Every structure is written in structure tokens, then in C-alpha cells.
Amino acid sequence: MDLDKDNANPTILNPSDLPSRRAVNPSHKPSSDGGSGLFDGLVTDFSAYHDPFAPPSASSDSEDEDVEEIDEQEVFDLISTISDPEHPLSLGSLAVVSLPDIEIVPPRSPKSRISTVRVLVTPTITHCSLATVIGLGVRVRLEQSLPPRFRVDVRIKEGTHSTGDAVNKQLGDKERVAAAMENGTLVGVIRKMLSTCQ
Amino acid sequence: MSDIQLYLFEADKDEPEALRIAAQTADRLQRKELRLVALIESIGEYLNSDETPIRTKSIRYLGDVLSATPPKVLTTQQRGLLLDFILSRVADDNETIGPSARALLALERLSRWDKDAVGRVMTTFLDNTNPLKQFKQQSERFSILQLIDLLLSKYRDFIRALHESSNDFLPAFISYFDGEKDPRNLMIIFSILQVPMIEWDVSSNAQDLFDAVFNYFPITFKPPPDDPYGITAQQLKDRLRECVAATSDFAPYAFPALLDKLDSSSINTKRDVLHAIISCIEGYEARTISMYSVTLWDALKFEILNLQEEDLAEQALEVLSAIARQLATNTSGSLNAYLKPIIKESNEHIEDAPTKQSQAAGRILKSISKSSPQVCDLIIKGILPNLFMLFQASESIAKRRGLIEVLNEIVESSIYDVSQSRENTTNGNHESALSAGALRAFSGEALDALWRAVVNGPRSEVSFRLLAIKGLEQLARVPHLLSDQEVVRIVDALVDIILQEEENQADIRVAATKAIVDIARHYPEIIANHAFPSLMVRLPDVPEEGSTSYEVVLEAFAQLSAENKIFDTVVVRLKNKINAAVHLEAPHAYVLALLKALVYAFSNGTPSVEDEAIRLSYYDDLVQPLLTRALEVKNCALHTEMGLDAIGRLCNIIVQAQGFHRQSQIYATVQRMMKDVQDSLRVSDSKTSASDVDTSATIPLLYFIAAFRRELVPVADAHNLLAADCNGALHQQLASAAQLAVLRRVSLVVNKFLPPASLQAVLESLEVLPPSLLSISSLSLSSIRLGFALTKGLLLRNHHATLAQYLPAFIQLLSEPEHGQTVARGFATLLAPDDLLSKENYCVIAGLHKQKAFNMVVPAITTAVRTCEVNVKPNYLIALSGIIRWLPYSIIEPELVSLIPLLLQCLDLADFAYQDIKAATITVLTAVLMHNPDKIDEHASSLINRLLNCTAVRLNTPKVRAAALQCLGLIPKQLKQETVIPFRRQATKRLAAALDDRKRDVRVEAVKCRSAWMSLDEVEDEDAE
């Protein structure tokens, strides 16, 4: 039994309090007028009837024209399901990552396509020895999951960790990150953390 | 040669022959040709041989002869002599022990032993062959164990007498089995040792006895691949566990030993430990358990409070609850002693709420409370005062949320245990009163706290309010707890939420609705008297222009129909509302929403039942008036296509369930409607346009035809209806809703009402069989539609004669440049599910109709596609995809070799019009990847490339892109590593583009897919290490 955890009894957020796209943007749903869609499909909707003998109408591809940009919520969804290395709990429910601490910085000049994603990580306690591993996990997840036009910048949130600067230095140093990912044990830990990602 | 010589000669070479020789000897014994003494003498010289094999075989001979000898051939005296003789061998010659044991088994089969004989056999073995492990051969030990097992099962009292007469017997007996390693033998030893454990007084040897079995814990045995005995680790584990739990005398050794092993780092060992502890608690006496209850709590709580593995925590909870259940049967002192530290520690954790451990404390309290009402009471008294004190003292919402979480767990367990106690005691007034009693002291406080959290809680605190709603619902469900006024208070609060919650808190509204529906089950009158008026006020007769706020109310209202006692009220109020809205010419959308609510009530709610069918008066009083009005009053909302469709569905639901007699009454009443519809469809003057002919009744008529039983509609009527429908479908310009109704009715009629023998003749007389229907010269969209509608109905009933005309004709038409594509798309309609063509609607649905469709269509297409012109090739692919997308995988499986190349070609269909084909094909390919990845292996390259092409934006719809990514993500897991790894670089590179897809849902799939491909590399690295 692993009793020597840094924080054996962390505070937990309830899943329904975590930011999600549904709560942020209710008009996303097909019926924005208050109904929950309970009656959908009960009666044949002839206005939406599609003749099976005709090829699908071209209208369905017009929906493809609305571009849904990658936003902070999407980044949050990517990293909130990462598991904590100490607990079988997600980083989101431990409030290690939170929506307000994610920022997408658009390209500096109109010519550049490069945006930056900045994520601030809040360790559950100030002396958490695993802060670097968590930061690394977040970084690896984002580098794998975001298109190449995004630069990833993961830091420990200011004032939440006793050795925050040192950790930040480590997380910001490409060489050191690359070296860390050569370490078999560390790769194993990170893979385990990412295995719960959806 | 004598028998023994022959036997010795054959014994190693030809076992059946040797057995035959032994049987021959036995036969001679029986016929008195051979005397027993002579037999023994003949063996004698070999028994003294210096060569072990000869001695072994000669005893084996004796054993085989005895097995072949029928009972009663040998006298009591002779048997006694034999016993003495064999036992002397056991004592003198350890090397022939196996055959000796088998000979004894054979001897015992001849006649029952007396007490003296049993005692001598047992002691001879214990005295001369102890320990058993000195015999190297597993089979030797097995024979001895079989013998001892026999003694313990047939002569249990005699062996027990041995134990009671001597203090030395049991230690020798226990040590006798020391060091056995063979699983088959262990199975017998465990079962042998269980006898003294359960039946004898073993207090002085308890530790030795316990160690004798516990030495094997945990079982880590893995059966070899070709294990002849088929013994599994689980069987060994189960038997070992039974031993450990056999007697309370083991408790002083078992609990410390098990808890010691609980510290193991192996999860499987921990699982076994917890499982064994549960067995012990169920097996040991309550008095014994009470001595260890606190120790167990101290050890097990870590598994829950510092949760590592969910299933371990669940087992630990099970243990804690089992202890409470056992102790509840013992003195209340022992129960209190157990619960006291639990309550104390839980109270401490609750103070920190909301944390991982406060949550865990809630779980612990819940599972312990569930064990019995008495325990539940004690927990409530121990926890709730502190919980409410903390609740009042804290202003933090997060903390209060954590506390409500714990409160809910406790209240929930008291709902559970009340329903249990009701089942147990029919006049369970006393017990349920008791259980509500402890909670009653706090019900006011709990209600206040939860009510305030629901009503006054900040709108943004979603989980807080959700939990509070759940809490209120649970309080209302504890029987005899709340007064009616208190329930009214809850209901009012919940109704307010449904009516007033802002839009973005849909979660809360859904929870409140669910709570009300649940409360309706227990307090239907309160809901009817208090919730209905408030909800009805919000349903106007005519809503304001553009307002749709009524939808929320309607949804809640319709869901209340789940409770039968208020179902009638719900539907009557809806009907009145519909009448008023129609009368005042409310917007069509509003009337339609009311109709939908009514359909929801009838299809998902609990209407009253009469004579095993839904009550007919719903039709007479409610639906029929609506139908009449819909048909008579033009320009009203009911008269719209969707309005008629909704009313048709209501008719279908009610009429379908009625018996033959009532259906025939209804059939008589719809004659007029049938005639009108047929008349209107017979008009075949092409100058009359759709608007001139009133086809409104055709939609409701469809639903009636669907609802009627097969034997109800006379063939002549069915024929007439089919004629009219075919005419309408071919020669009239019908609006799409009416056209659909006509075509679906065609499918229904040919499926249900025409006898198989007359189908050919009827269709011929109507001129709707190929070639008259599908000749190229007169081919039109209408005739193709009608052809497929007919085929659909025929296919479901497997009518071969007509199908053999339609299906080849359709396949032929695929090569036709003008209509080929329309025909191709029609194939998808054949097997598409249709909610009216169902068993409930009395359709004939042949079990093998999908197989039939496959056999009649797919081989023909795969052949034709090889020789067809390039420009019509897509038609064949579309038709193929249209059939196989509806087939269960097992039907496609045998033909995969020929199908996969065609499926891959479907992915090449570049035109945007083929997107649905691509999507369907990817679904099929995904299924192949899941079930038969080996079939795809050789196509890996073309599949991966095509799927990657399908992820390109603009060329593919978001649906296709997402499906392609899903399928692609399976490839690294399903195909062989050496096949996939060469594609890794290319795939991850091209998938990076998909990460930047313009649609979020596609990106989600891209992330999953890409990480599947990336992890492929890691596996490769691992191999390299």
C-alpha cells in the first residue's frame, strides 16, 4: 500500500461542476427553446424527410462551412481526463488544471500561423514532488493532440508550488523534456496517466 | 502359464489384455474353479521378488482381480484374510503402496467394512506411510488420497471415533498431508481436511490444521496448457477458502494471517484475501467475529479511504457490511463496539468535506447502514447530529455539498433497508416504523437544509443543487417519514425549478423532473393536486407569438404519465388543451407539441389496462374524437401531415393491443375512411394535381392497417386496397407524406393480408410484377418506388416465387444509365428498419429473410461488377452497400474474401453524392476489423490509404471523416504489429492534419486515432529494450 503519498486526501470537485461545453453553450443543442428533445422522433418529421431514392442533398455539407475553432474548453477537455499519478482521479476533478488557467494566444502577426497554448498547472499541495511529472504529462498530451501550428507552454501556476521556478525551467527546456522522455520509467508513468484520456 | 504369469507378461505392454486376464481369474474364482488360497499362493513368489516392478505388478494383479470379482463371491472370512494380507503389504513394502491402496479400494467395494477394519486401514497408513510426500509418484499419492477420502465420506463416525479415542491421531492425520504440491491431490486433501474442520472438536490442533491449508494461500497455480485433469486455479481457491472459513476456531490464526497478506503488493493476492475474509465472516460465529471486528475495520478502511483499485474497495465495503450484518444478530454491545470507531472516524473525515476521504466515508456509512435497519439507526444517530452541526456552522458551498453527499448516502441506505424489511415481514409495521424512527428525529432538519439548498442555492452551483434535489427525492421516498405537507413543500420547490430554471441549467431541470416523476410513484395525489395546477397554468391555450417556453412544461407533464394513477389525468388535460388550442387557432407548432406529448404519454407512460390490453375507452373518448376532428376540419393544425401522423400513431398504439373482437368492431368503423381513401387514389387522370385530391385520410389509414391483425382483413378488401394504392403510387402526383403512407401500406398489405398462394396471381392481375412494372420503356421513379415497396413486404415474409422475379430485375436495371442510380439507392430501403413493419403489428417476419436478401443479391452483384461498364460501376457498389449495411455481421462473414475488395472500392467513390455510401462502408469495415482482422491484413495498405483520404476536409462530410478516424484508430490495435508499423510514420503525419479539422467532433476522433498510432511506436520501443 502506498502510504507515502505527498497528499493522501485531496479535495475533489464534482464532475458536474467541471466546465463542459454543454453548460457553457446551451444553444449548441438542436432545440434551443428549452425543450430537452424528449419528443424528438416521436412523430415523422416530414419537413426533414429525406427521399431514400435521391442522393443526399447538398445542404448537409453546408454545415461544414461553420468552422469550430479550437478554444480553451477544448484544451481543457483534452487534459482534464489525464489521471493523477498518485490517485485514480482526473486532473480536472482535482482542480490541477482548470479552465481559467488555460489561455490560447493568437498569432502575433497576421503572417504567422503559430498560436500558443498556455496552461497553468496547480499542484494539490505546494511541495508536491510530482508536479514536474504532471506538467510533463500535460505537455505530452497537448503535443500529441494539438495540430502543429500550436506551441505548447505548460507552467506551474505562480505561488502554488515551493519550487515552482525550478519546475518551470525544466518544463520549458526542450532538451530536458526530450531527455526525460528517453527515461523508460518516466515514459511508463506518463503513459499510465494518459491511458484514461478520452 | 498361470494367470499371474500371463498378467505380468502383458501388464506393461497391453493394459486391456492384462485387465482381461485379471477378469478371467475373477471368473474362475466365481465358478469355484480357483480357490482364493491358491490365488494368493500363486502371487506369493512374485511378491517376494527383489525387483520392485514385479512386486508392484503382482499387487496390481490382485487389485484388478478384486475389482472384477462380483460381491458375495468371497466370504466374510476370506475378505478378512485379504484385508490382513494387503495391510501387511502396506506395512512391509512401501514401494508397492499405490497398487495396495487401489486393491483396498477394490476390496471395500465388495462389502462394507466394520469399525475395526476402518480403524486398522487408517492407522496402518498413518503409522507406516507418514508423511505422504515420501512417495514421489503423483499417482501413488492419488490412490492413497482416494482411499482416505472414501474412509472419510463413508465411515465418518468411525474415523471420528479414532480421533476422540486418541490425542495423537489428529496431529498425525494433519501432518500426513504435508507438502503436497499436485493440484489434483490438493483438491482431495482440502476436501478431506474440511471434515475434521467442520465436524470435529479441533480446538487443541486448530493452528496446525489451519496452517496445513493456509500454507497454500494465495493460490498462484496456472494450469498447464494440456492439463489432463482440468483443475482450475479458481476451483483450488474456492476449496481453500471453504477450509479457511470452516470453523470459528481458526479466527485467531486466520484474521492476522489474512490481514498480513493484505499488505501484499499483488492486486490478485489482495483480491483473494478480501474474498477469503468475506467467507470467514459468513462462516464464523458472530461471537468470534466481534473479537476481531475493530481490527478488521482498522485494516480494511485503507482500501476504501486511500482508494487504489475500485474493485478492492468494493470488496472491502462488502466485508465491513458483512461484519455489521453478522454482529446485528449478536449482542448489541458487540455491534456498538464495532460501529463506534467507524462513526468516530467517519465524523472526522466529514469535517474535511469535500475530500476524497469524506466521499469514502459516505460510501462506508452507506454500505454498513444497508446491512440491517438496526445498524442504520445507529449510524444515523451517530453521524447526523455532527453532520448537521457542521452544515449549519459552514458557509462554504463546497463543504455543504460534501456534507449533503454523505447525507444522501445514508438516507439512501434507509430507503433500501425499509423495502427489504417489508419483504421479510408481511406485517412489517414495527420494523419500518423503527427505521424511519431514527431518521424521523432529523427529517425536519434534513428537509430544511436540502430545501434551502435547492431554493436558495446560488444558480451557478450545479452539483450542489443537483445533490440537494436528489436528497429531497430520497427523503420523500422513505416510507412513513414525511408528512403530506412536507412532501407538498418538496413538490412545490421542484415544480418551481422546472418552471423557472434558466436555460443553461438543463441538468438541474432534468433532475427536478426525474425527482417529481419518482415522487409521483409514492404520492400520486399530491402530484395531481399540487404539481398539475402549477404546470397547467404555464400551458396557455394560445401561446404568444414565437414563444416556445411551453416545451419545458410539456416535457415534465408528459413524463408524469409514467405513474398509472395519474396517467388518465395527464392525457385528459392534454386533450382538453388540444381542443382549446385548435378552437382558438393557436399556432400549429403548439398543437403539434401537445400532440407529441400525448404520443409520448401513450408510448412511454403507463396507461390503464383492461382484459390484458390497453383500455379501449382511450380510443373511444380521446383519440377517435381527435381523428374525426382532424379529418373534418380543414385548415386546422390537426389536419397537417404531422398532426395526422401523430393521431395515426395514437390509433396504432391503442388498436394494435386489442383482441380480435374489438379490432373487428373498429374495422367496421373505418370502412368509410378506407373507401374514401381508395376512391381518391383510383383517380388516375394525370391532369388532376395533388391538391385536387384529398388524401389526408391516407396517413391515419396507414396506422390502422398496421394495427390490424392478419386474419381480420378479408383478402378481397386487401386486394382492393392494394389495387388503389398501386394505382395512386404509379399514376398520381402525391405529396411526399401521402406517397410515403401509400408505399408503406403496400408493403404492409402484401406482407400481412394476402395468402402466399394467391400473391403471384394478385400481383399479376394488378400488373405490378416484372417485366410489366419494371420494363425499361415505361420505367419511372414511381414504378421503381412501388417495386421496392412491394419487394420489401415480400422479402420480410420470404416469398421466394415473387422475389425471384423482382430482385433479378432490379439487379439487371443497375446497368441502365438513366435510372440505374435510382434503383441502386432503392436497395438500401429493402432491409431498412420500419417501425410499422414489426411483429407487434402482426407482420410476417421470416427468421432468415436477411440471409435470403444476401443470397439473392450479393453474389449476383459481385459477379456483375467485374464485367460492367465503368460508368455504371458505382451503381453496383451503391446497391451492395445498401444491402449489407443492414445485415448482421454473421451473414457477411463467410463472404468477406470477395466483399472486402468491393468495400474498398466504395471508399473510392469520390463524388460528394456518395458520402452516405462511404459512411456505411466504413461502418462495415469497422465491424470486420473488430471481428476478423486477419481478413483485412493483406489489404492493410489500401485500407489505411483510403481511410486517410477519407479524413480530408471538403471532400468528405464531417460524419465520414469522424467514422474514418474511428476505423483508422482500430487498425493499430487489431492488425498485426509487423503489418502496421511500416505505416506509422505516414499515418501520424497525415493525422496531424486531421487534428486541425474544422469540426470539433472530428478533432476528438483524430486525437484518439492519432494516440493509438503513436502508442504503436512505444510498443516497438519496448520490444527493443
Coordinates of N, CA, C and O in Angstrom, one line a residue, chain B residues 469-576:
Chain B
I469 N -31.4 18.2 -4.8 CA -32.6 17.7 -5.4 C -32.7 16.2 -5.1 O -33.7 15.6 -4.8
K470 N -31.6 15.5 -5.3 CA -31.6 14.0 -5.1 C -31.9 13.7 -3.7 O -32.7 12.8 -3.4
G471 N -31.4 14.5 -2.8 CA -31.6 14.3 -1.3 C -33.1 14.5 -1.0 O -33.7 13.7 -0.3
L472 N -33.8 15.5 -1.6 CA -35.2 15.7 -1.3 C -36.0 14.5 -1.9 O -36.9 14.0 -1.2
E473 N -35.6 14.1 -3.1 CA -36.3 13.0 -3.7 C -36.2 11.7 -2.8 O -37.2 11.0 -2.5
Q474 N -35.0 11.5 -2.2 CA -34.8 10.3 -1.4 C -35.6 10.5 -0.1 O -36.2 9.5 0.4
L475 N -35.6 11.6 0.5 CA -36.4 11.8 1.7 C -37.9 11.5 1.5 O -38.5 10.8 2.3
A476 N -38.4 11.9 0.3 CA -39.8 11.7 0.0 C -40.0 10.2 -0.2 O -41.1 9.7 0.0
R477 N -39.0 9.5 -0.5 CA -39.2 8.0 -0.8 C -39.1 7.1 0.4 O -39.4 6.0 0.4
V478 N -38.6 7.7 1.5 CA -38.5 6.9 2.7 C -39.9 6.8 3.3 O -40.5 7.8 3.6
P479 N -40.5 5.6 3.3 CA -41.9 5.5 3.8 C -42.1 6.0 5.2 O -41.2 5.8 6.0
H480 N -43.3 6.5 5.4 CA -43.7 7.0 6.8 C -42.8 8.0 7.3 O -42.8 8.2 8.5
L481 N -42.0 8.7 6.5 CA -41.1 9.7 7.1 C -41.6 11.1 7.1 O -41.8 11.7 8.1
L482 N -42.1 11.5 5.9 CA -42.5 12.9 5.8 C -44.0 13.0 5.9 O -44.7 12.0 5.5
S483 N -44.5 14.1 6.4 CA -45.9 14.3 6.4 C -46.3 14.8 5.0 O -45.5 15.2 4.2
D484 N -47.6 14.8 4.7 CA -48.1 15.2 3.4 C -47.6 16.7 3.1 O -47.2 17.1 2.0
Q485 N -47.7 17.5 4.2 CA -47.4 18.9 4.0 C -45.9 19.0 3.6 O -45.5 19.9 2.8
E486 N -45.1 18.2 4.2 CA -43.6 18.3 3.8 C -43.4 17.9 2.4 O -42.6 18.5 1.7
V487 N -44.1 16.8 2.0 CA -44.0 16.4 0.6 C -44.4 17.5 -0.4 O -43.8 17.8 -1.4
V488 N -45.5 18.2 0.0 CA -46.0 19.3 -0.8 C -44.9 20.3 -1.0 O -44.7 20.9 -2.0
R489 N -44.3 20.6 0.1 CA -43.2 21.6 0.1 C -42.1 21.2 -0.9 O -41.6 22.0 -1.7
I490 N -41.8 19.9 -0.9 CA -40.7 19.5 -1.8 C -41.2 19.6 -3.3 O -40.6 20.1 -4.1
V491 N -42.5 19.1 -3.5 CA -43.0 19.2 -4.8 C -43.1 20.6 -5.3 O -42.7 20.9 -6.5
D492 N -43.5 21.5 -4.5 CA -43.6 22.9 -4.9 C -42.2 23.4 -5.4 O -42.1 24.1 -6.4
A493 N -41.2 23.1 -4.6 CA -39.9 23.6 -4.9 C -39.4 23.0 -6.2 O -38.8 23.7 -7.0
L494 N -39.7 21.7 -6.4 CA -39.2 21.1 -7.7 C -40.0 21.7 -8.9 O -39.4 21.9 -9.9
V495 N -41.3 21.9 -8.7 CA -42.1 22.5 -9.8 C -41.5 23.9 -10.2 O -41.4 24.2 -11.3
D496 N -41.2 24.6 -9.1 CA -40.6 25.9 -9.4 C -39.4 25.9 -10.2 O -39.1 26.7 -11.1
I497 N -38.5 24.9 -9.9 CA -37.3 24.7 -10.7 C -37.6 24.4 -12.1 O -37.1 25.0 -13.0
I498 N -38.6 23.5 -12.3 CA -38.9 23.2 -13.7 C -39.4 24.4 -14.5 O -39.0 24.6 -15.6
L499 N -40.1 25.2 -13.8 CA -40.7 26.4 -14.5 C -39.8 27.5 -14.6 O -39.9 28.3 -15.6
Q500 N -38.9 27.7 -13.6 CA -38.1 28.9 -13.6 C -36.7 28.8 -13.9 O -36.0 29.8 -14.1
E501 N -36.2 27.6 -13.9 CA -34.7 27.5 -14.1 C -34.3 28.1 -15.4 O -35.0 27.9 -16.5
E502 N -33.2 28.8 -15.4 CA -32.7 29.4 -16.7 C -32.3 28.3 -17.6 O -32.0 27.2 -17.2
E503 N -32.2 28.7 -18.9 CA -31.9 27.7 -19.9 C -30.7 26.9 -19.7 O -30.6 25.7 -20.0
N504 N -29.6 27.6 -19.3 CA -28.4 26.8 -19.3 C -28.2 25.9 -18.1 O -27.2 25.3 -17.9
Q505 N -29.3 25.7 -17.3 CA -29.2 24.7 -16.3 C -30.1 23.5 -16.6 O -30.8 23.1 -15.7
A506 N -30.0 23.1 -17.8 CA -30.8 21.9 -18.2 C -30.6 20.7 -17.2 O -31.6 20.1 -16.9
D507 N -29.4 20.5 -16.8 CA -29.2 19.4 -15.9 C -30.1 19.4 -14.7 O -30.7 18.4 -14.3
I508 N -30.2 20.6 -14.1 CA -31.0 20.8 -12.9 C -32.5 20.5 -13.2 O -33.2 19.8 -12.4
R509 N -32.9 21.0 -14.3 CA -34.3 20.8 -14.6 C -34.6 19.3 -14.9 O -35.6 18.8 -14.4
V510 N -33.7 18.7 -15.6 CA -33.9 17.2 -15.8 C -34.0 16.5 -14.5 O -34.8 15.6 -14.3
A511 N -33.1 16.8 -13.5 CA -33.1 16.2 -12.2 C -34.3 16.4 -11.5 O -34.9 15.5 -10.9
A512 N -34.8 17.7 -11.5 CA -36.1 18.0 -10.8 C -37.2 17.2 -11.4 O -38.1 16.7 -10.7
T513 N -37.3 17.1 -12.7 CA -38.3 16.4 -13.4 C -38.3 14.9 -13.0 O -39.3 14.3 -12.6
K514 N -37.1 14.4 -13.0 CA -37.0 13.0 -12.6 C -37.4 12.8 -11.2 O -38.1 11.8 -10.8
A515 N -37.1 13.7 -10.3 CA -37.5 13.6 -8.9 C -39.0 13.6 -8.8 O -39.6 12.9 -8.0
I516 N -39.6 14.5 -9.5 CA -41.1 14.6 -9.4 C -41.8 13.4 -9.9 O -42.7 12.8 -9.3
V517 N -41.2 12.8 -11.0 CA -41.8 11.6 -11.5 C -41.7 10.5 -10.5 O -42.6 9.7 -10.3
D518 N -40.5 10.5 -9.8 CA -40.3 9.5 -8.8 C -41.2 9.6 -7.6 O -41.8 8.7 -7.1
I519 N -41.4 10.9 -7.2 CA -42.3 11.1 -6.1 C -43.7 10.8 -6.4 O -44.5 10.3 -5.6
A520 N -44.0 11.0 -7.7 CA -45.4 10.6 -8.2 C -45.7 9.2 -7.9 O -46.9 8.8 -7.7
R521 N -44.7 8.3 -7.9 CA -45.0 6.9 -7.7 C -45.5 6.7 -6.2 O -46.2 5.8 -6.0
H522 N -45.0 7.5 -5.3 CA -45.3 7.3 -3.9 C -46.5 8.2 -3.5 O -47.2 7.9 -2.6
Y523 N -46.6 9.4 -4.1 CA -47.6 10.3 -3.7 C -48.4 10.9 -4.9 O -48.3 12.1 -5.2
P524 N -49.1 10.0 -5.6 CA -49.7 10.5 -6.8 C -50.7 11.6 -6.6 O -50.8 12.5 -7.4
E525 N -51.4 11.5 -5.4 CA -52.4 12.6 -5.2 C -51.8 13.9 -5.0 O -52.3 14.9 -5.5
I526 N -50.7 13.9 -4.3 CA -50.0 15.2 -4.0 C -49.6 15.8 -5.4 O -49.7 17.0 -5.6
I527 N -49.1 15.0 -6.2 CA -48.6 15.5 -7.5 C -49.8 16.0 -8.3 O -49.8 17.1 -8.9
A528 N -50.9 15.2 -8.3 CA -52.1 15.7 -9.1 C -52.7 17.0 -8.5 O -53.1 17.8 -9.3
N529 N -52.7 17.1 -7.2 CA -53.3 18.3 -6.6 C -52.4 19.5 -6.6 O -52.9 20.6 -6.5
H530 N -51.1 19.3 -6.5 CA -50.2 20.4 -6.4 C -49.3 20.7 -7.6 O -49.1 21.9 -7.9
A531 N -48.8 19.7 -8.2 CA -47.9 19.9 -9.4 C -48.7 20.3 -10.6 O -48.4 21.2 -11.3
F532 N -49.8 19.5 -10.8 CA -50.6 19.8 -12.0 C -51.1 21.2 -12.2 O -50.9 21.8 -13.2
P533 N -51.7 21.8 -11.1 CA -52.2 23.1 -11.3 C -51.1 24.1 -11.7 O -51.2 24.9 -12.6
S534 N -50.0 24.0 -11.0 CA -48.9 24.9 -11.3 C -48.4 24.7 -12.7 O -48.0 25.7 -13.4
L535 N -48.3 23.5 -13.1 CA -47.8 23.2 -14.5 C -48.8 23.7 -15.5 O -48.5 24.3 -16.5
M536 N -50.1 23.4 -15.3 CA -51.1 23.8 -16.3 C -51.2 25.3 -16.5 O -51.5 25.7 -17.6
V537 N -51.0 26.0 -15.4 CA -51.0 27.5 -15.5 C -50.1 27.9 -16.6 O -50.3 28.9 -17.3
R538 N -48.9 27.2 -16.7 CA -47.9 27.6 -17.7 C -48.2 27.1 -19.1 O -47.4 27.4 -20.0
L539 N -49.3 26.3 -19.2 CA -49.7 25.9 -20.6 C -50.8 26.7 -21.1 O -51.9 26.5 -20.7
P540 N -50.6 27.7 -21.9 CA -51.6 28.6 -22.3 C -52.5 27.9 -23.3 O -52.2 26.9 -23.9
D541 N -53.7 28.5 -23.6 CA -54.5 28.0 -24.7 C -53.9 28.4 -26.0 O -53.8 27.6 -26.9
V542 N -53.4 29.6 -26.0 CA -52.7 30.1 -27.2 C -51.4 30.8 -26.7 O -51.5 31.8 -26.0
P543 N -50.2 30.2 -27.1 CA -49.0 30.9 -26.6 C -48.7 32.1 -27.4 O -49.3 32.3 -28.5
E544 N -47.9 33.0 -26.8 CA -47.6 34.2 -27.5 C -46.8 33.9 -28.8 O -46.1 32.8 -28.8
E545 N -46.9 34.7 -29.7 CA -46.2 34.5 -31.0 C -44.7 34.2 -30.7 O -44.0 35.0 -30.0
G546 N -44.2 33.2 -31.3 CA -42.8 32.9 -31.2 C -42.3 32.3 -29.9 O -41.2 31.9 -29.8
S547 N -43.2 32.2 -28.9 CA -42.7 31.7 -27.6 C -42.8 30.2 -27.7 O -43.7 29.6 -28.2
T548 N -41.7 29.5 -27.1 CA -41.7 28.1 -27.1 C -41.5 27.6 -25.6 O -41.1 26.5 -25.4
S549 N -41.7 28.5 -24.7 CA -41.4 28.2 -23.3 C -42.3 27.1 -22.8 O -42.0 26.5 -21.8
Y550 N -43.4 26.8 -23.5 CA -44.3 25.7 -23.0 C -43.6 24.4 -23.1 O -44.0 23.4 -22.5
E551 N -42.6 24.2 -23.9 CA -42.0 22.9 -24.2 C -41.5 22.2 -22.9 O -41.7 21.0 -22.7
V552 N -40.9 23.1 -22.1 CA -40.3 22.5 -20.8 C -41.5 21.9 -20.0 O -41.4 20.8 -19.5
V553 N -42.5 22.7 -19.9 CA -43.7 22.2 -19.1 C -44.3 21.0 -19.6 O -44.6 20.0 -18.9
L554 N -44.4 21.0 -21.0 CA -45.0 19.8 -21.6 C -44.1 18.6 -21.4 O -44.7 17.5 -21.1
E555 N -42.8 18.7 -21.5 CA -42.0 17.6 -21.3 C -42.1 17.0 -19.9 O -42.3 15.8 -19.7
A556 N -42.1 17.9 -18.9 CA -42.3 17.4 -17.5 C -43.7 16.8 -17.3 O -43.8 15.7 -16.7
F557 N -44.7 17.4 -17.9 CA -46.0 16.9 -17.8 C -46.2 15.5 -18.4 O -46.8 14.6 -17.8
A558 N -45.6 15.4 -19.6 CA -45.7 14.1 -20.3 C -45.0 13.0 -19.5 O -45.5 11.9 -19.4
Q559 N -43.9 13.3 -18.8 CA -43.2 12.3 -18.1 C -44.0 11.8 -16.9 O -43.8 10.7 -16.4
L560 N -44.8 12.7 -16.4 CA -45.6 12.2 -15.2 C -46.6 11.1 -15.6 O -47.1 10.4 -14.7
S561 N -46.8 10.9 -16.9 CA -47.7 9.8 -17.3 C -47.1 8.4 -16.9 O -47.8 7.4 -17.1
A562 N -45.8 8.4 -16.5 CA -45.2 7.1 -16.1 C -46.0 6.5 -14.9 O -45.9 5.3 -14.8
E563 N -46.6 7.3 -14.1 CA -47.3 6.8 -13.0 C -48.8 6.5 -13.4 O -49.5 7.4 -13.8
N564 N -49.2 5.3 -13.3 CA -50.5 4.9 -13.8 C -51.7 5.7 -13.1 O -52.7 6.1 -13.7
K565 N -51.5 5.9 -11.8 CA -52.6 6.6 -11.1 C -52.9 8.0 -11.5 O -54.0 8.5 -11.3
I566 N -51.9 8.6 -12.2 CA -52.2 10.0 -12.7 C -52.2 10.0 -14.2 O -52.4 11.1 -14.8
F567 N -52.0 8.9 -14.9 CA -52.0 8.8 -16.3 C -53.2 9.4 -16.9 O -53.1 10.3 -17.8
D568 N -54.4 9.0 -16.5 CA -55.6 9.5 -17.1 C -55.7 11.0 -17.0 O -56.1 11.7 -17.9
T569 N -55.4 11.5 -15.8 CA -55.4 13.0 -15.6 C -54.5 13.7 -16.6 O -54.9 14.7 -17.3
V570 N -53.3 13.1 -16.8 CA -52.4 13.8 -17.7 C -53.0 13.8 -19.1 O -53.0 14.9 -19.8
V571 N -53.5 12.7 -19.6 CA -54.0 12.6 -21.0 C -55.2 13.5 -21.2 O -55.4 14.1 -22.2
V572 N -56.1 13.4 -20.2 CA -57.3 14.2 -20.3 C -57.0 15.7 -20.4 O -57.5 16.5 -21.2
R573 N -56.1 16.2 -19.5 CA -55.7 17.6 -19.6 C -55.1 17.9 -20.9 O -55.3 19.0 -21.4
L574 N -54.3 17.0 -21.4 CA -53.6 17.3 -22.7 C -54.7 17.4 -23.8 O -54.7 18.3 -24.7
K575 N -55.7 16.5 -23.7 CA -56.7 16.5 -24.8 C -57.5 17.8 -24.7 O -57.7 18.5 -25.7
N576 N -57.8 18.2 -23.5 CA -58.6 19.5 -23.3 C -57.8 20.7 -23.9 O -58.3 21.6 -24.5

